[in-house]
mmCIF file of C-alpha atoms in Angstrom:
data_model
loop_
_atom_site.group_PDB
_atom_site.id
_atom_site.type_symbol
_atom_site.label_atom_id
_atom_site.label_comp_id
_atom_site.label_asym_id
_atom_site.label_seq_id
_atom_site.Cartn_x
_atom_site.Cartn_y
_atom_site.Cartn_z
ATOM 1 C CA MET D 1 11.499 -51.271 66.397
ATOM 2 C CA SER D 2 14.174 -53.953 65.680
ATOM 3 C CA THR D 3 16.410 -55.486 68.354
ATOM 4 C CA HIS D 4 19.944 -54.061 67.163
ATOM 5 C CA ILE D 5 18.916 -50.751 65.631
ATOM 6 C CA GLY D 6 15.893 -49.635 67.693
ATOM 7 C CA ALA D 7 14.798 -47.029 65.260
ATOM 8 C CA ALA D 8 11.235 -45.898 65.199
ATOM 9 C CA PRO D 9 8.991 -46.806 62.099
ATOM 10 C CA GLY D 10 9.703 -44.153 59.274
ATOM 11 C CA GLU D 11 13.128 -42.973 60.677
ATOM 12 C CA ILE D 12 15.137 -44.856 58.314
ATOM 13 C CA ALA D 13 15.233 -44.104 54.471
ATOM 14 C CA PRO D 14 14.747 -46.640 51.655
ATOM 15 C CA ARG D 15 18.416 -46.124 50.764
ATOM 16 C CA VAL D 16 21.174 -46.853 53.202
ATOM 17 C CA LEU D 17 24.993 -46.477 53.144
ATOM 18 C CA LEU D 18 26.643 -49.059 55.277
ATOM 19 C CA PRO D 19 30.234 -48.275 56.572
ATOM 20 C CA GLY D 20 31.504 -50.735 59.168
ATOM 21 C CA ASP D 21 32.812 -48.123 61.503
ATOM 22 C CA PRO D 22 30.009 -46.191 63.232
ATOM 23 C CA GLN D 23 32.113 -43.085 63.462
ATOM 24 C CA ARG D 24 32.520 -43.044 59.628
ATOM 25 C CA ALA D 25 28.747 -43.276 59.632
ATOM 26 C CA ARG D 26 28.646 -40.002 61.438
ATOM 27 C CA TRP D 27 31.300 -38.468 59.220
ATOM 28 C CA ILE D 28 29.369 -39.416 56.049
ATOM 29 C CA ALA D 29 26.204 -38.000 57.554
ATOM 30 C CA GLU D 30 27.778 -34.659 58.793
ATOM 31 C CA THR D 31 29.751 -34.125 55.637
ATOM 32 C CA TYR D 32 27.141 -34.976 52.984
ATOM 33 C CA LEU D 33 23.736 -35.187 54.288
ATOM 34 C CA ASP D 34 21.419 -32.250 54.700
ATOM 35 C CA GLY D 35 19.522 -32.207 58.101
ATOM 36 C CA ALA D 36 21.016 -35.339 59.339
ATOM 37 C CA ARG D 37 19.736 -36.611 62.685
ATOM 38 C CA CYS D 38 20.771 -39.659 64.607
ATOM 39 C CA TYR D 39 18.181 -42.399 64.866
ATOM 40 C CA SER D 40 20.282 -45.007 66.752
ATOM 41 C CA THR D 41 22.835 -45.151 69.205
ATOM 42 C CA VAL D 42 22.242 -49.008 70.172
ATOM 43 C CA ARG D 43 25.509 -50.730 71.020
ATOM 44 C CA GLY D 44 27.239 -47.681 69.783
ATOM 45 C CA MET D 45 26.348 -48.534 66.150
ATOM 46 C CA LEU D 46 25.455 -45.261 65.020
ATOM 47 C CA GLY D 47 22.774 -44.610 62.349
ATOM 48 C CA PHE D 48 21.716 -41.280 60.704
ATOM 49 C CA THR D 49 18.989 -40.025 58.154
ATOM 50 C CA GLY D 50 19.211 -36.896 56.073
ATOM 51 C CA THR D 51 18.747 -36.048 52.532
ATOM 52 C CA PHE D 52 21.171 -35.941 49.441
ATOM 53 C CA GLY D 53 20.123 -34.036 46.530
ATOM 54 C CA GLY D 54 16.724 -33.798 48.111
ATOM 55 C CA GLU D 55 16.203 -37.395 48.417
ATOM 56 C CA PRO D 56 16.126 -39.375 51.822
ATOM 57 C CA VAL D 57 19.221 -41.358 52.662
ATOM 58 C CA SER D 58 20.518 -43.050 55.843
ATOM 59 C CA VAL D 59 24.057 -44.161 57.005
ATOM 60 C CA GLN D 60 24.039 -47.221 59.269
ATOM 61 C CA GLY D 61 27.229 -48.571 60.855
ATOM 62 C CA THR D 62 27.343 -52.538 60.617
ATOM 63 C CA GLY D 63 30.513 -53.437 62.618
ATOM 64 C CA MET D 64 33.081 -55.776 61.194
ATOM 65 C CA GLY D 65 32.594 -59.222 59.541
ATOM 66 C CA MET D 66 29.778 -60.908 57.980
ATOM 67 C CA PRO D 67 27.915 -62.247 61.194
ATOM 68 C CA SER D 68 27.651 -58.517 62.300
ATOM 69 C CA ALA D 69 26.868 -57.030 58.778
ATOM 70 C CA SER D 70 24.183 -59.781 58.068
ATOM 71 C CA ILE D 71 22.321 -58.565 61.462
ATOM 72 C CA TYR D 72 22.019 -55.080 60.372
ATOM 73 C CA CYS D 73 21.218 -55.830 56.769
ATOM 74 C CA HIS D 74 18.332 -58.307 57.747
ATOM 75 C CA GLU D 75 16.951 -55.873 60.209
ATOM 76 C CA LEU D 76 17.156 -52.936 57.806
ATOM 77 C CA LEU D 77 15.317 -54.939 55.066
ATOM 78 C CA ALA D 78 12.954 -56.982 57.161
ATOM 79 C CA GLU D 79 11.889 -54.285 59.799
ATOM 80 C CA TYR D 80 12.283 -50.894 57.989
ATOM 81 C CA GLY D 81 11.637 -51.659 54.386
ATOM 82 C CA VAL D 82 14.961 -50.770 52.943
ATOM 83 C CA ARG D 83 15.346 -51.344 49.379
ATOM 84 C CA THR D 84 18.893 -50.234 48.672
ATOM 85 C CA LEU D 85 21.966 -51.093 50.523
ATOM 86 C CA ILE D 86 25.441 -49.863 49.647
ATOM 87 C CA ARG D 87 28.422 -50.855 51.521
ATOM 88 C CA VAL D 88 31.246 -48.177 51.747
ATOM 89 C CA GLY D 89 34.447 -49.608 53.128
ATOM 90 C CA SER D 90 38.098 -50.407 52.744
ATOM 91 C CA CYS D 91 39.958 -53.455 51.209
ATOM 92 C CA GLY D 92 43.352 -55.022 50.818
ATOM 93 C CA ALA D 93 44.302 -55.331 47.187
ATOM 94 C CA ILE D 94 45.730 -58.635 46.053
ATOM 95 C CA ARG D 95 46.393 -57.860 42.404
ATOM 96 C CA ASP D 96 49.629 -56.078 40.986
ATOM 97 C CA ASP D 97 47.529 -54.096 38.931
ATOM 98 C CA LEU D 98 45.702 -52.241 41.772
ATOM 99 C CA ALA D 99 47.221 -49.563 44.022
ATOM 100 C CA VAL D 100 46.403 -47.990 47.328
ATOM 101 C CA ARG D 101 43.647 -45.144 46.985
ATOM 102 C CA ASP D 102 42.008 -47.050 43.951
ATOM 103 C CA LEU D 103 38.324 -47.514 44.134
ATOM 104 C CA VAL D 104 36.707 -51.047 43.522
ATOM 105 C CA ALA D 105 33.115 -51.915 42.891
ATOM 106 C CA ALA D 106 32.466 -55.506 43.788
ATOM 107 C CA SER D 107 30.454 -57.226 41.086
ATOM 108 C CA ALA D 108 30.561 -60.504 43.170
ATOM 109 C CA ALA D 109 31.856 -61.898 46.369
ATOM 110 C CA ALA D 110 33.851 -65.107 46.758
ATOM 111 C CA THR D 111 33.976 -66.217 50.387
ATOM 112 C CA ASP D 112 35.366 -68.894 52.804
ATOM 113 C CA SER D 113 32.321 -68.240 55.192
ATOM 114 C CA GLN D 114 30.320 -71.285 56.009
ATOM 115 C CA MET D 115 27.129 -68.961 56.351
ATOM 116 C CA ASN D 116 25.710 -69.743 52.995
ATOM 117 C CA ARG D 117 26.565 -73.409 53.132
ATOM 118 C CA VAL D 118 24.431 -73.651 56.207
ATOM 119 C CA ARG D 119 21.745 -71.654 54.408
ATOM 120 C CA PHE D 120 21.490 -74.113 51.505
ATOM 121 C CA ASP D 121 22.178 -77.172 53.717
ATOM 122 C CA GLY D 122 25.472 -77.910 52.333
ATOM 123 C CA LEU D 123 24.245 -78.602 48.937
ATOM 124 C CA VAL D 124 24.964 -75.379 46.910
ATOM 125 C CA ASP D 125 27.743 -72.790 46.609
ATOM 126 C CA PHE D 126 25.454 -69.734 46.143
ATOM 127 C CA ALA D 127 27.072 -67.045 44.128
ATOM 128 C CA PRO D 128 26.587 -63.714 45.824
ATOM 129 C CA VAL D 129 26.449 -60.766 43.285
ATOM 130 C CA ALA D 130 25.872 -57.030 43.076
ATOM 131 C CA ASP D 131 22.687 -55.560 41.736
ATOM 132 C CA PHE D 132 23.557 -54.674 38.134
ATOM 133 C CA PRO D 133 21.535 -51.443 37.767
ATOM 134 C CA LEU D 134 23.031 -50.180 41.042
ATOM 135 C CA LEU D 135 26.507 -51.257 39.958
ATOM 136 C CA ARG D 136 26.039 -49.580 36.429
ATOM 137 C CA ALA D 137 24.825 -46.220 38.315
ATOM 138 C CA ALA D 138 27.846 -46.317 40.402
ATOM 139 C CA VAL D 139 30.275 -46.752 37.259
ATOM 140 C CA ASP D 140 28.183 -44.035 35.421
ATOM 141 C CA ALA D 141 28.628 -41.635 38.381
ATOM 142 C CA ALA D 142 32.351 -42.401 38.467
ATOM 143 C CA ALA D 143 32.695 -41.679 34.798
ATOM 144 C CA ALA D 144 30.778 -38.402 35.095
ATOM 145 C CA ARG D 145 33.205 -37.266 37.744
ATOM 146 C CA GLU D 146 36.142 -38.697 35.926
ATOM 147 C CA VAL D 147 36.975 -40.838 39.004
ATOM 148 C CA PRO D 148 38.718 -44.267 37.888
ATOM 149 C CA VAL D 149 36.861 -47.375 39.416
ATOM 150 C CA ARG D 150 37.798 -50.934 39.003
ATOM 151 C CA VAL D 151 34.915 -53.355 38.720
ATOM 152 C CA GLY D 152 35.397 -57.126 39.453
ATOM 153 C CA PRO D 153 34.866 -59.789 42.268
ATOM 154 C CA VAL D 154 36.239 -59.446 45.797
ATOM 155 C CA PHE D 155 36.979 -62.007 48.518
ATOM 156 C CA ALA D 156 34.957 -61.692 51.636
ATOM 157 C CA SER D 157 36.966 -63.282 54.362
ATOM 158 C CA ASP D 158 35.830 -64.653 57.688
ATOM 159 C CA ALA D 159 39.209 -63.811 59.347
ATOM 160 C CA PHE D 160 41.093 -60.603 59.358
ATOM 161 C CA TYR D 161 44.347 -62.371 60.442
ATOM 162 C CA THR D 162 44.777 -65.608 58.413
ATOM 163 C CA ASP D 163 47.201 -68.339 58.463
ATOM 164 C CA ARG D 164 46.785 -68.983 54.771
ATOM 165 C CA PRO D 165 47.887 -65.558 52.907
ATOM 166 C CA ASP D 166 49.178 -67.764 50.198
ATOM 167 C CA LEU D 167 45.547 -68.312 48.995
ATOM 168 C CA TYR D 168 45.461 -64.510 48.192
ATOM 169 C CA GLY D 169 47.785 -65.293 45.242
ATOM 170 C CA ARG D 170 45.519 -68.040 43.891
ATOM 171 C CA LEU D 171 42.473 -65.875 44.200
ATOM 172 C CA ALA D 172 44.252 -62.981 42.229
ATOM 173 C CA GLU D 173 45.007 -65.552 39.490
ATOM 174 C CA TYR D 174 41.270 -66.251 39.029
ATOM 175 C CA GLY D 175 40.597 -62.261 38.875
ATOM 176 C CA VAL D 176 39.574 -61.581 42.336
ATOM 177 C CA LEU D 177 40.671 -57.936 42.974
ATOM 178 C CA ALA D 178 40.825 -57.515 46.821
ATOM 179 C CA VAL D 179 39.999 -58.907 50.333
ATOM 180 C CA GLU D 180 37.299 -57.408 52.556
ATOM 181 C CA MET D 181 34.840 -59.039 55.135
ATOM 182 C CA GLU D 182 31.216 -58.328 54.367
ATOM 183 C CA SER D 183 30.106 -58.488 50.852
ATOM 184 C CA ALA D 184 29.044 -62.048 50.618
ATOM 185 C CA ALA D 185 26.630 -61.559 53.493
ATOM 186 C CA LEU D 186 25.316 -58.166 52.129
ATOM 187 C CA TYR D 187 24.554 -59.570 48.709
ATOM 188 C CA THR D 188 23.049 -62.886 49.922
ATOM 189 C CA VAL D 189 20.640 -61.157 52.553
ATOM 190 C CA ALA D 190 19.820 -58.454 49.860
ATOM 191 C CA ALA D 191 18.832 -61.294 47.354
ATOM 192 C CA ARG D 192 16.761 -63.131 50.116
ATOM 193 C CA PHE D 193 14.616 -59.828 50.266
ATOM 194 C CA GLY D 194 14.514 -58.932 46.670
ATOM 195 C CA ALA D 195 16.434 -55.636 47.385
ATOM 196 C CA ARG D 196 19.432 -54.013 45.680
ATOM 197 C CA ALA D 197 22.970 -54.039 47.047
ATOM 198 C CA LEU D 198 26.365 -52.987 46.162
ATOM 199 C CA THR D 199 29.865 -52.820 47.637
ATOM 200 C CA LEU D 200 32.145 -49.823 46.927
ATOM 201 C CA LEU D 201 35.738 -50.193 48.427
ATOM 202 C CA THR D 202 38.788 -47.911 48.871
ATOM 203 C CA VAL D 203 42.067 -49.735 48.545
ATOM 204 C CA SER D 204 43.574 -48.923 51.872
ATOM 205 C CA ASP D 205 46.361 -51.577 51.831
ATOM 206 C CA HIS D 206 48.230 -53.510 49.091
ATOM 207 C CA LEU D 207 48.898 -56.879 50.619
ATOM 208 C CA PRO D 208 51.463 -58.311 48.600
ATOM 209 C CA ARG D 209 53.439 -55.050 48.504
ATOM 210 C CA GLY D 210 52.942 -54.103 52.235
ATOM 211 C CA GLU D 211 51.702 -50.682 51.430
ATOM 212 C CA HIS D 212 49.238 -48.837 53.436
ATOM 213 C CA LEU D 213 47.382 -45.536 53.444
ATOM 214 C CA SER D 214 47.868 -43.113 56.315
ATOM 215 C CA SER D 215 44.770 -42.008 58.305
ATOM 216 C CA ALA D 216 44.948 -38.572 56.578
ATOM 217 C CA ASP D 217 44.934 -40.165 53.234
ATOM 218 C CA ARG D 218 41.999 -42.774 54.162
ATOM 219 C CA GLU D 219 39.834 -39.790 54.967
ATOM 220 C CA ARG D 220 40.351 -37.906 51.783
ATOM 221 C CA THR D 221 40.128 -40.971 49.494
ATOM 222 C CA PHE D 222 36.987 -42.360 51.343
ATOM 223 C CA GLY D 223 35.400 -39.158 50.369
ATOM 224 C CA ALA D 224 35.354 -39.788 46.817
ATOM 225 C CA MET D 225 33.929 -43.254 47.555
ATOM 226 C CA ALA D 226 31.149 -41.834 49.619
ATOM 227 C CA GLU D 227 30.436 -39.366 46.931
ATOM 228 C CA LEU D 228 29.947 -42.122 44.503
ATOM 229 C CA ALA D 229 27.926 -44.414 46.669
ATOM 230 C CA LEU D 230 25.344 -41.317 47.390
ATOM 231 C CA ALA D 231 25.199 -40.646 43.684
ATOM 232 C CA ALA D 232 24.477 -44.225 42.808
ATOM 233 C CA ALA D 233 21.888 -44.273 45.671
ATOM 234 C CA VAL D 234 19.660 -41.448 44.344
ATOM 235 C CA ALA D 235 20.230 -42.170 40.588
#
């Protein structure tokens, strides 16, 4: 039983979806999983296990930011034997060729976090990347459903509110698609444990254009993302 999850052995499936919001974890479990049951309410960070297509799948909230996400990813991998982690969340687009509601599959994650600098004694800029077979499964699932998905790197920021929004334009020039807050930690921790990891994101905001999805639009669009994540998880 881990410190921050508190589930009993066997209560968590080998495949786990990771929304930041625990209430979104509840929504995914109640909407898509058969026989979903809650295995954790520790600190209000809800976790559920059920089945999808006959395969066991869990959904675990992680909170916002890399420090919080890395705690849950580490415990899932180290304490519960999880082998597949798929983050499902929102992002802010920084390129003109993206729009709100678009889906993004993060192939890699640039970051301004110092977590990996500390991990490698300041000697290496580790490149956190997605698991390719898992990424391919998500892209194939999107193609089968005729759902457009953009594949490319994202920027995992330590700060939600930044004093340097000008850097987003420079990142966009180097092909970075969007800004979020967890993927660099997810990919790094998964690599440490030899596990599979992927981030799927819905563009909820277009930062240069100042566009935002409404709450109702978020729910409808996030459903498409959750369905792709589940299809990839059990592929």
